[in-house]
Tab-separated table of C-alpha atoms and ligand atoms in Angstrom:
chain	number	residue	atom	x	y	z
A	1	MET	CA	0.000	0.000	0.000
A	2	LYS	CA	1.387	3.389	-0.988
A	3	TYR	CA	0.474	6.785	0.450
A	4	ILE	CA	-0.176	9.989	-1.475
A	5	SER	CA	-0.885	13.588	-0.471
A	6	THR	CA	-4.323	15.150	-0.768
A	7	ARG	CA	-2.634	18.056	-2.579
A	8	GLY	CA	-1.130	15.799	-5.235
A	9	GLY	CA	2.410	17.165	-4.974
A	10	THR	CA	4.357	14.189	-3.601
A	11	ALA	CA	5.525	10.841	-4.998
A	12	PRO	CA	3.866	7.763	-3.404
A	13	ILE	CA	5.592	6.624	-0.173
A	14	THR	CA	5.390	3.616	2.161
A	15	PHE	CA	3.476	3.354	5.436
A	16	SER	CA	6.651	3.856	7.502
A	17	GLU	CA	7.549	6.932	5.489
A	18	ALA	CA	4.036	8.327	5.851
A	19	VAL	CA	4.208	7.831	9.637
A	20	MET	CA	7.541	9.636	9.873
A	21	THR	CA	6.623	12.526	7.582
A	22	GLY	CA	3.408	13.448	9.431
A	23	LEU	CA	2.202	16.346	7.311
A	24	ALA	CA	2.888	15.780	3.589
A	25	ARG	CA	5.739	17.816	2.153
A	26	ASP	CA	3.347	19.779	-0.079
A	27	GLY	CA	1.247	20.812	2.923
A	28	GLY	CA	-1.435	18.186	2.305
A	29	LEU	CA	-2.436	15.146	4.359
A	30	MET	CA	-1.344	11.595	3.590
A	31	LEU	CA	-3.917	9.017	2.506
A	32	PRO	CA	-3.619	5.465	1.196
A	33	GLU	CA	-3.960	5.186	-2.582
A	34	GLU	CA	-7.044	3.065	-2.066
A	35	PHE	CA	-9.210	1.585	0.687
A	36	PRO	CA	-9.292	-2.228	0.673
A	37	ASN	CA	-12.793	-3.693	0.622
A	38	ILE	CA	-13.156	-6.278	3.373
A	39	LYS	CA	-16.887	-7.053	3.197
A	40	ASP	CA	-16.211	-10.794	2.844
A	41	LYS	CA	-14.176	-10.792	6.069
A	42	LEU	CA	-16.791	-9.288	8.381
A	43	THR	CA	-18.079	-12.603	9.729
A	44	ALA	CA	-14.599	-13.936	10.472
A	45	TRP	CA	-13.557	-10.621	12.038
A	46	SER	CA	-16.540	-10.565	14.388
A	47	SER	CA	-15.009	-13.222	16.624
A	48	LEU	CA	-11.487	-11.785	16.915
A	49	SER	CA	-9.968	-10.229	20.017
A	50	TYR	CA	-9.128	-6.512	19.892
A	51	THR	CA	-5.453	-7.069	19.136
A	52	GLU	CA	-6.119	-9.827	16.589
A	53	LEU	CA	-8.558	-7.559	14.785
A	54	ALA	CA	-6.104	-4.657	14.969
A	55	TYR	CA	-3.518	-6.841	13.243
A	56	GLU	CA	-5.900	-7.908	10.451
A	57	ILE	CA	-6.885	-4.302	9.710
A	58	MET	CA	-3.469	-2.706	10.087
A	59	LYS	CA	-1.600	-5.247	7.972
A	60	LEU	CA	-3.645	-4.083	4.978
A	61	TYR	CA	-2.174	-0.602	5.405
A	62	ALA	CA	1.249	-1.236	6.970
A	63	ASP	CA	2.480	-3.822	4.476
A	64	ASP	CA	6.101	-2.671	4.618
A	65	LEU	CA	6.417	-4.105	8.158
A	66	THR	CA	6.939	-7.783	8.947
A	67	GLU	CA	4.166	-9.704	10.676
A	68	GLU	CA	6.269	-9.943	13.814
A	69	GLU	CA	7.031	-6.205	13.877
A	70	LEU	CA	3.402	-5.228	13.529
A	71	ARG	CA	2.122	-7.799	16.007
A	72	THR	CA	4.724	-6.733	18.586
A	73	VAL	CA	3.831	-3.045	18.275
A	74	ILE	CA	0.120	-3.839	18.644
A	75	GLU	CA	0.611	-6.127	21.649
A	76	LYS	CA	2.824	-3.601	23.441
A	77	SER	CA	0.472	-0.708	22.710
A	78	TYR	CA	-2.656	-2.299	24.140
A	79	ALA	CA	-0.985	-4.041	27.078
A	80	THR	CA	-1.060	-0.625	28.799
A	81	PHE	CA	-4.877	-0.545	28.794
A	82	ARG	CA	-6.733	-1.240	32.027
A	83	HIS	CA	-9.549	-3.251	30.397
A	84	PRO	CA	-9.045	-6.774	28.951
A	85	GLU	CA	-11.183	-5.872	25.922
A	86	THR	CA	-9.187	-2.637	25.357
A	87	THR	CA	-12.325	-0.764	24.177
A	88	PRO	CA	-15.441	-2.390	25.717
A	89	THR	CA	-19.008	-1.517	24.690
A	90	LYS	CA	-21.865	-1.244	27.225
A	91	LYS	CA	-25.598	-0.861	26.756
A	92	VAL	CA	-26.619	2.217	28.743
A	93	GLY	CA	-30.258	3.309	28.520
A	94	PRO	CA	-31.200	3.794	24.857
A	95	VAL	CA	-27.653	3.723	23.449
A	96	TYR	CA	-24.432	1.717	23.432
A	97	ILE	CA	-21.408	3.384	24.990
A	98	LEU	CA	-18.037	2.520	23.482
A	99	GLU	CA	-15.540	3.173	26.277
A	100	LEU	CA	-12.337	4.372	24.679
A	101	PHE	CA	-10.802	5.769	27.868
A	102	HIS	CA	-9.096	2.784	29.488
A	103	GLY	CA	-5.596	3.830	28.400
A	104	PRO	CA	-2.894	5.566	30.466
A	105	THR	CA	-4.274	9.133	30.185
A	106	PHE	CA	-8.013	8.339	30.333
A	107	ALA	CA	-8.942	9.645	26.866
A	108	PHE	CA	-9.438	7.919	23.520
A	109	LYS	CA	-6.268	9.546	22.216
A	110	ASP	CA	-4.309	6.763	23.957
A	111	VAL	CA	-5.661	4.178	21.501
A	112	ALA	CA	-3.765	5.870	18.688
A	113	LEU	CA	-0.867	7.422	20.574
A	114	GLN	CA	0.292	4.322	22.419
A	115	PHE	CA	0.433	2.699	18.968
A	116	LEU	CA	2.182	5.671	17.370
A	117	GLY	CA	4.805	5.901	20.140
A	118	ASN	CA	5.728	2.240	19.671
A	119	MET	CA	5.653	2.620	15.884
A	120	PHE	CA	8.074	5.567	16.043
A	121	GLU	CA	10.411	3.518	18.212
A	122	LEU	CA	10.309	0.548	15.833
A	123	ILE	CA	11.031	2.669	12.764
A	124	LEU	CA	13.744	4.765	14.461
A	125	ASN	CA	15.473	1.616	15.693
A	126	LYS	CA	15.642	0.374	12.120
A	127	THR	CA	16.941	3.635	10.635
A	128	GLY	CA	19.010	4.942	13.551
A	129	ALA	CA	17.406	8.378	13.075
A	130	ASN	CA	16.125	10.856	15.686
A	131	LEU	CA	12.700	12.475	15.862
A	132	ASN	CA	11.553	15.780	17.307
A	133	ILE	CA	7.802	15.821	17.678
A	134	ILE	CA	5.955	19.116	17.413
A	135	ALA	CA	2.351	18.923	18.578
A	136	ALA	CA	-0.661	21.084	19.303
A	137	THR	CA	-3.190	19.977	21.863
A	138	SER	CA	-6.653	21.061	22.898
A	139	GLY	CA	-6.083	19.021	26.062
A	140	ASP	CA	-5.949	15.280	25.499
A	141	THR	CA	-3.572	14.720	22.571
A	142	GLY	CA	-0.775	16.335	24.542
A	143	SER	CA	-0.840	14.037	27.539
A	144	ALA	CA	-1.531	10.944	25.427
A	145	ALA	CA	1.376	11.784	23.096
A	146	ILE	CA	3.672	12.531	26.024
A	147	HIS	CA	2.802	9.195	27.626
A	148	GLY	CA	3.380	7.512	24.276
A	149	VAL	CA	6.977	8.755	23.957
A	150	ARG	CA	8.244	9.839	27.393
A	151	GLY	CA	11.708	8.573	28.141
A	152	ARG	CA	12.123	6.983	24.688
A	153	LYS	CA	15.581	7.093	23.134
A	154	GLY	CA	16.007	9.334	20.082
A	155	ILE	CA	12.703	11.174	20.556
A	156	ASN	CA	11.959	14.640	21.935
A	157	ILE	CA	8.464	16.057	22.176
A	158	PHE	CA	7.344	19.705	22.154
A	159	VAL	CA	3.656	20.104	22.969
A	160	MET	CA	1.808	23.385	22.701
A	161	HIS	CA	-1.412	23.829	24.648
A	162	PRO	CA	-3.579	26.982	24.793
A	163	ASN	CA	-2.651	28.633	28.089
A	164	GLY	CA	-5.512	28.491	30.583
A	165	ARG	CA	-7.894	26.754	28.164
A	166	VAL	CA	-7.360	23.126	29.123
A	167	SER	CA	-8.858	21.554	32.235
A	168	ALA	CA	-6.775	21.476	35.423
A	169	VAL	CA	-6.454	17.685	35.211
A	170	GLN	CA	-5.469	17.828	31.546
A	171	GLU	CA	-2.761	20.392	32.303
A	172	LEU	CA	-1.419	18.370	35.206
A	173	GLN	CA	-1.325	15.186	33.122
A	174	MET	CA	1.051	16.991	30.769
A	175	THR	CA	3.139	19.222	32.978
A	176	SER	CA	3.746	16.622	35.683
A	177	VAL	CA	5.777	14.607	33.185
A	178	THR	CA	9.242	16.028	33.725
A	179	ASP	CA	11.305	13.569	31.662
A	180	ALA	CA	14.185	15.353	29.922
A	181	ASN	CA	12.723	14.669	26.447
A	182	VAL	CA	9.359	16.359	27.196
A	183	TYR	CA	8.723	20.104	26.699
A	184	ASN	CA	5.308	21.532	27.531
A	185	ILE	CA	4.692	24.928	25.957
A	186	ALA	CA	1.758	27.070	27.110
A	187	ILE	CA	0.853	29.238	24.115
A	188	ASP	CA	-0.782	32.612	24.597
A	189	GLY	CA	-3.612	31.801	22.161
A	190	THR	CA	-6.139	29.151	21.105
A	191	PHE	CA	-5.777	25.575	19.901
A	192	ASP	CA	-6.227	26.834	16.332
A	193	ASP	CA	-3.227	29.143	16.828
A	194	ALA	CA	-1.157	26.196	18.058
A	195	GLN	CA	-2.258	23.981	15.162
A	196	ALA	CA	-1.405	26.758	12.685
A	197	ILE	CA	2.100	26.979	14.227
A	198	VAL	CA	2.572	23.217	13.715
A	199	LYS	CA	1.601	23.610	10.063
A	200	THR	CA	3.920	26.611	9.621
A	201	LEU	CA	6.906	24.773	11.107
A	202	PHE	CA	6.231	21.701	8.945
A	203	GLY	CA	5.832	23.993	5.920
A	204	ASP	CA	9.445	25.173	6.328
A	205	LEU	CA	10.981	22.093	4.717
A	206	SER	CA	14.587	22.984	5.499
A	207	PHE	CA	13.677	23.424	9.185
A	208	LYS	CA	11.638	20.218	9.114
A	209	ASP	CA	14.548	18.247	7.624
A	210	LYS	CA	17.297	19.814	9.716
A	211	TYR	CA	15.473	19.120	12.980
A	212	SER	CA	13.760	15.851	11.939
A	213	LEU	CA	10.280	17.055	12.806
A	214	GLY	CA	7.570	14.489	13.432
A	215	ALA	CA	3.819	14.838	13.996
A	216	VAL	CA	1.499	13.184	16.472
A	217	ASN	CA	-1.601	15.213	15.695
A	218	SER	CA	-4.218	13.393	13.693
A	219	ILE	CA	-2.594	14.740	10.549
A	220	ASN	CA	-0.493	11.582	11.093
A	221	TRP	CA	-2.134	8.720	9.193
A	222	ALA	CA	-1.129	6.135	11.818
A	223	ARG	CA	-3.482	7.793	14.285
A	224	VAL	CA	-6.452	7.515	11.997
A	225	LEU	CA	-5.547	3.906	11.231
A	226	ALA	CA	-5.395	2.900	14.903
A	227	GLN	CA	-8.848	4.416	15.416
A	228	VAL	CA	-10.419	2.489	12.524
A	229	VAL	CA	-10.020	-0.679	14.590
A	230	TYR	CA	-12.567	0.140	17.301
A	231	TYR	CA	-15.283	0.999	14.793
A	232	PHE	CA	-15.043	-2.552	13.476
A	233	TYR	CA	-14.595	-4.067	16.921
A	234	ALA	CA	-17.623	-2.370	18.490
A	235	GLY	CA	-19.732	-2.322	15.330
A	236	LEU	CA	-19.400	-6.060	14.688
A	237	LYS	CA	-20.092	-6.854	18.329
A	238	VAL	CA	-23.266	-4.795	18.564
A	239	MET	CA	-24.506	-6.057	15.178
A	240	LYS	CA	-24.035	-9.612	16.372
A	241	GLU	CA	-25.726	-8.906	19.698
A	242	THR	CA	-28.749	-7.103	18.223
A	243	GLY	CA	-29.042	-8.983	14.924
A	244	SER	CA	-29.092	-5.613	13.169
A	245	GLU	CA	-27.627	-5.450	9.667
A	246	LYS	CA	-26.462	-1.877	10.083
A	247	ILE	CA	-25.026	0.213	12.825
A	248	SER	CA	-24.647	3.936	13.588
A	249	PHE	CA	-21.972	5.774	15.528
A	250	SER	CA	-22.103	9.121	17.282
A	251	VAL	CA	-18.756	10.885	17.479
A	252	PRO	CA	-17.928	13.943	19.615
A	253	THR	CA	-15.907	15.896	17.081
A	254	GLY	CA	-13.187	18.531	17.112
A	255	ASN	CA	-10.418	17.961	14.592
A	256	PHE	CA	-12.458	15.427	12.554
A	257	GLY	CA	-9.825	12.716	13.121
A	258	ASP	CA	-11.952	10.279	15.067
A	259	ILE	CA	-14.987	10.514	12.825
A	260	PHE	CA	-12.771	10.264	9.756
A	261	ALA	CA	-11.569	6.888	11.070
A	262	GLY	CA	-15.238	5.837	11.120
A	263	TYR	CA	-15.546	7.090	7.569
A	264	VAL	CA	-12.618	4.879	6.582
A	265	ALA	CA	-14.354	1.883	8.203
A	266	HIS	CA	-17.410	2.718	6.072
A	267	LEU	CA	-15.288	2.933	2.915
A	268	MET	CA	-13.795	-0.480	3.745
A	269	GLY	CA	-17.245	-2.053	3.960
A	270	LEU	CA	-18.411	-1.899	7.585
A	271	PRO	CA	-22.202	-1.515	7.197
A	272	ILE	CA	-22.554	1.925	8.786
A	273	ASP	CA	-26.020	3.441	8.624
A	274	LYS	CA	-25.215	6.915	9.963
A	275	LEU	CA	-22.099	8.598	11.272
A	276	ILE	CA	-23.379	11.273	13.618
A	277	LEU	CA	-21.009	14.217	13.883
A	278	ALA	CA	-21.579	15.963	17.208
A	279	THR	CA	-20.067	19.322	18.136
A	280	ASN	CA	-20.298	21.718	21.053
A	281	GLU	CA	-20.769	25.478	20.455
A	282	ASN	CA	-17.721	25.332	18.179
A	283	ASP	CA	-19.968	24.034	15.440
A	284	ILE	CA	-18.249	24.819	12.150
A	285	LEU	CA	-18.466	21.173	11.063
A	286	SER	CA	-22.031	20.649	12.118
A	287	ARG	CA	-23.019	23.833	10.280
A	288	PHE	CA	-21.129	22.583	7.239
A	289	PHE	CA	-22.904	19.242	7.007
A	290	ASN	CA	-26.250	20.992	7.427
A	291	THR	CA	-25.665	23.885	5.008
A	292	GLY	CA	-22.780	23.022	2.675
A	293	VAL	CA	-20.952	26.170	3.837
A	294	TYR	CA	-17.699	25.913	5.793
A	295	ASN	CA	-16.856	29.188	7.468
A	296	VAL	CA	-14.811	30.060	10.507
A	297	GLU	CA	-16.121	31.870	13.540
A	298	GLY	CA	-14.341	32.661	16.823
A	299	VAL	CA	-13.434	29.867	19.235
A	300	HIS	CA	-15.703	29.569	22.300
A	301	PRO	CA	-14.221	27.995	25.422
A	302	THR	CA	-16.642	25.254	26.625
A	303	ILE	CA	-16.891	22.448	29.195
A	304	SER	CA	-15.737	20.028	26.471
A	305	PRO	CA	-12.417	21.776	25.784
A	306	SER	CA	-10.918	19.028	23.614
A	307	MET	CA	-13.508	19.973	20.994
A	308	ASP	CA	-12.911	23.739	21.120
A	309	ILE	CA	-11.603	23.797	17.582
A	310	GLN	CA	-12.640	25.717	14.498
A	311	VAL	CA	-10.308	24.626	11.712
A	312	ALA	CA	-10.368	20.823	11.673
A	313	SER	CA	-7.267	19.516	9.944
A	314	ASN	CA	-8.698	16.112	8.975
A	315	PHE	CA	-11.602	17.716	7.186
A	316	GLU	CA	-9.187	18.067	4.262
A	317	ARG	CA	-9.133	14.280	3.929
A	318	TRP	CA	-12.919	14.145	3.616
A	319	LEU	CA	-12.907	17.068	1.157
A	320	TYR	CA	-10.353	15.288	-1.010
A	321	LEU	CA	-12.449	12.124	-1.134
A	322	HIS	CA	-15.555	14.247	-1.720
A	323	ALA	CA	-13.742	15.750	-4.727
A	324	LYS	CA	-13.263	12.158	-5.958
A	325	ARG	CA	-9.508	12.433	-5.296
A	326	ASP	CA	-9.138	15.466	-7.558
A	327	SER	CA	-6.147	17.274	-5.986
A	328	LYS	CA	-6.529	20.287	-8.238
A	329	GLN	CA	-10.081	20.816	-6.983
A	330	LEU	CA	-8.940	20.298	-3.376
A	331	CYS	CA	-6.097	22.831	-3.756
A	332	ASP	CA	-8.537	25.380	-5.197
A	333	TRP	CA	-10.850	24.860	-2.236
A	334	MET	CA	-8.011	25.168	0.310
A	335	GLN	CA	-6.753	28.333	-1.377
A	336	GLN	CA	-10.237	29.848	-1.383
A	337	PHE	CA	-10.638	28.948	2.282
A	338	LYS	CA	-7.266	30.456	3.156
A	339	GLU	CA	-8.144	33.724	1.444
A	340	THR	CA	-11.765	34.161	2.502
A	341	LYS	CA	-12.081	31.911	5.617
A	342	SER	CA	-15.137	30.456	3.926
A	343	LEU	CA	-15.920	27.679	1.494
A	344	THR	CA	-19.175	26.655	-0.155
A	345	ILE	CA	-19.220	23.073	-1.345
A	346	GLY	CA	-22.788	22.552	-2.403
A	347	ASN	CA	-26.220	21.267	-1.645
A	348	PRO	CA	-26.205	19.792	1.884
A	349	ASP	CA	-28.574	16.996	0.827
A	350	GLU	CA	-26.034	15.700	-1.646
A	351	LEU	CA	-22.909	16.046	0.494
A	352	ASP	CA	-22.684	12.595	2.002
A	353	GLU	CA	-25.386	10.026	2.586
A	354	ILE	CA	-23.988	8.635	5.827
A	355	MET	CA	-22.997	11.871	7.590
A	356	VAL	CA	-25.519	13.498	9.924
A	357	ALA	CA	-24.505	16.433	12.113
A	358	GLY	CA	-25.748	18.371	15.092
A	359	LYS	CA	-24.599	20.411	18.052
A	360	ALA	CA	-25.233	20.239	21.774
A	361	ASP	CA	-24.648	23.422	23.737
A	362	THR	CA	-23.567	23.554	27.381
A	363	ALA	CA	-27.129	23.341	28.742
A	364	LYS	CA	-27.929	20.228	26.675
A	365	THR	CA	-24.616	18.653	27.584
A	366	LEU	CA	-25.170	19.154	31.314
A	367	ALA	CA	-28.767	17.896	31.036
A	368	THR	CA	-27.565	14.739	29.280
A	369	ILE	CA	-24.962	14.036	31.978
A	370	LYS	CA	-27.653	14.503	34.638
A	371	ARG	CA	-30.187	12.300	32.832
A	372	PHE	CA	-27.781	9.404	32.332
A	373	TYR	CA	-26.609	9.620	35.902
A	374	GLU	CA	-30.156	9.642	37.283
A	375	GLU	CA	-31.680	7.083	34.920
A	376	SER	CA	-28.777	4.684	34.446
A	377	SER	CA	-26.246	5.519	37.192
A	378	TYR	CA	-23.723	6.090	34.434
A	379	VAL	CA	-21.476	9.161	34.472
A	380	LEU	CA	-20.732	10.562	31.004
A	381	ASP	CA	-17.820	12.923	30.509
A	382	PRO	CA	-18.851	16.224	28.858
A	383	HIS	CA	-17.426	15.287	25.424
A	384	THR	CA	-19.233	11.969	25.410
A	385	ALA	CA	-22.392	13.744	26.563
A	386	VAL	CA	-22.261	16.013	23.506
A	387	GLY	CA	-22.247	12.895	21.309
A	388	VAL	CA	-25.018	11.181	23.266
A	389	SER	CA	-27.187	14.304	23.209
A	390	VAL	CA	-26.929	14.663	19.430
A	391	ALA	CA	-27.418	10.905	18.936
A	392	LEU	CA	-30.706	11.015	20.848
A	393	GLU	CA	-31.836	14.000	18.809
A	394	LYS	CA	-30.983	12.428	15.442
A	395	ALA	CA	-32.314	9.000	16.520
A	396	PRO	CA	-31.378	6.800	13.549
A	397	THR	CA	-33.351	3.550	13.162
A	398	SER	CA	-30.243	1.381	13.623
A	399	PRO	CA	-28.596	0.778	17.034
A	400	VAL	CA	-26.328	3.722	17.956
A	401	ILE	CA	-22.884	3.340	19.431
A	402	CYS	CA	-21.788	6.540	21.177
A	403	LEU	CA	-18.041	6.954	21.419
A	404	ALA	CA	-17.024	7.725	25.014
A	405	THR	CA	-13.903	9.739	24.309
A	406	ALA	CA	-12.817	10.581	27.858
A	407	HIS	CA	-13.222	9.327	31.408
A	408	PRO	CA	-15.393	11.670	33.519
A	409	ALA	CA	-12.674	11.897	36.190
A	410	LYS	CA	-10.826	14.228	33.814
A	411	PHE	CA	-13.646	16.793	34.085
A	412	PRO	CA	-14.846	16.809	37.708
A	413	ASP	CA	-16.136	20.416	37.580
A	414	ALA	CA	-18.525	19.699	34.717
A	415	ILE	CA	-19.797	16.537	36.438
A	416	LYS	CA	-20.479	18.508	39.594
A	417	ASP	CA	-22.248	21.277	37.659
A	418	ALA	CA	-24.435	18.693	35.962
A	419	THR	CA	-25.355	16.495	38.912
A	420	GLY	CA	-24.813	18.760	41.894
A	421	LYS	CA	-22.564	16.109	43.414
A	422	SER	CA	-18.810	15.928	43.724
A	423	GLY	CA	-16.670	12.820	43.786
A	424	LEU	CA	-18.930	10.863	41.400
A	425	ALA	CA	-16.139	10.084	39.024
A	426	THR	CA	-12.628	9.572	40.267
A	427	ALA	CA	-9.536	7.649	39.285
A	428	ALA	CA	-6.660	6.863	41.604
A	429	GLU	CA	-4.123	7.576	38.839
A	430	ILE	CA	-5.514	11.093	38.423
A	431	GLU	CA	-5.697	11.769	42.167
A	432	ALA	CA	-2.048	10.758	42.420
A	433	LEU	CA	-1.012	13.604	40.099
A	434	LYS	CA	-2.063	16.314	42.528
A	435	GLY	CA	0.873	18.074	44.164
A	436	LYS	CA	3.445	16.512	41.828
A	437	PRO	CA	6.231	18.796	40.562
A	438	THR	CA	5.412	20.339	37.165
A	439	ARG	CA	7.306	21.990	34.329
A	440	LYS	CA	6.067	24.229	31.523
A	441	PHE	CA	7.334	27.024	29.297
A	442	GLU	CA	5.193	30.038	28.328
A	443	LEU	CA	5.530	31.412	24.803
A	444	PRO	CA	3.602	33.808	22.543
A	445	ALA	CA	1.450	32.268	19.782
A	446	ASP	CA	4.150	32.849	17.218
A	447	ALA	CA	5.829	30.263	14.967
A	448	GLY	CA	9.173	32.087	15.073
A	449	ALA	CA	9.239	32.047	18.872
A	450	VAL	CA	8.411	28.333	18.952
A	451	ALA	CA	11.067	27.557	16.320
A	452	ALA	CA	13.674	29.475	18.337
A	453	PHE	CA	12.684	27.571	21.476
A	454	VAL	CA	13.004	24.209	19.712
A	455	ILE	CA	16.434	25.113	18.337
A	456	GLU	CA	17.645	26.302	21.746
A	457	LYS	CA	16.494	23.132	23.509
A	458	LEU	CA	17.975	20.821	20.895
A	459	GLN	CA	21.414	22.376	21.208
B	1	LIG	C1	-9.689	14.935	20.864
B	1	LIG	C2	-10.978	14.703	21.532
B	1	LIG	C3	-12.190	14.770	20.833
B	1	LIG	C4	-12.267	15.164	19.383
B	1	LIG	O1	-11.684	14.218	18.518
B	1	LIG	P1	-11.228	14.645	17.056
B	1	LIG	O2	-10.531	13.470	16.494
B	1	LIG	O3	-10.296	15.814	17.255
B	1	LIG	O4	-12.445	15.045	16.304
B	1	LIG	C5	-13.355	14.461	21.509
B	1	LIG	N1	-13.335	14.124	22.817
B	1	LIG	C6	-12.190	14.067	23.523
B	1	LIG	C7	-12.253	13.719	24.964
B	1	LIG	C8	-10.976	14.340	22.908
B	1	LIG	O5	-9.843	14.263	23.612
């Protein structure tokens, strides 16, 4: 399997090369040249364990690795999860909850970033190269990426988070990691500013090459790939259990990475009825799928901070496929968007037959947390609650699996606001962080300042 850029300006490369390059050299995102159709394998796949299924799916895309290499990376990555099923699904009230938060940092980002950390190590061991990761985080990617690479030989990580806009637990999960190879940067700006800095630094190819920059944001294809696995795992299980021939998923969305992985599962042949895209007040994507117009507004801080994003980098992958892989068309759209901050793609009814979108504001999110706690004694985190709220509103006819993207213990203030009770959701690992020594560096939201910082620290 070879990988190409959405912008059409790079020669096809292997999986390992795509993982190491992160953002494509022409500024686009990497995608496989085709999506294998696996419809005839669904029955066999429905009885596999999580790691067996991960191997079957990933080997289709990572065919430049040996079987042993890939199996070892997968085994190591999911051995750190606290649940034997890695990502279990539970029936809660009217929906199924797919718990993706049993990894080291209690958010779904661990599913991909444990895998990516081990993949980096495997590839670097083979080539003897070094890697300096530059990342932007709205809260959860940062800690998951840091836990994926802390203390690893040949890797440094620089993570920018928007100063004061991540939850206290999220900040502590990052800044309490004081390994020498970890640099937490608090940017005076928003997540979008941080993501734009990542893109600027990767766009300077001589800087990228000289300092061996690597990406852990979901611009990295390996992250999307790792997330495809749980759509199959949960989807096949719930289809088997309910006898339904189709399944829907509701996905709390920020950067469009997670839901794009579901889209890939659909393209491969998983019988998905609807993919429900759920946003908080930062609803650029939900407006887009309802109107056909993609235009940026200001970022609103919310109680689901990991979704406080306006410009979703993975949306480019969907746009490229929507343009039937016409890079020229995609480049025109990206240029128009860059110049006018707005893009009109067309009639919303013809955009995509499986995508459905909606938003849940703070009041709806809190009400959903309260309802599930009172009716089912189940505590949803605020991101998950956004997805559940929109799922109930859209109510597809097929069973709905709601992705639980974080553990509620990460967001105790929101849980208390919703239920009036404190201490409902706790985790010993998170409690243990309190009072630990921390380290962070404050910088302006400026690519030049971040570049200078990286150079200074690497000397
Ligand atoms: C990152 C994140 C999201 C959004 O996922 P995207 O892939 O960026 O769309 C939702 N919920 C939580 C808890 C997250 O950490």
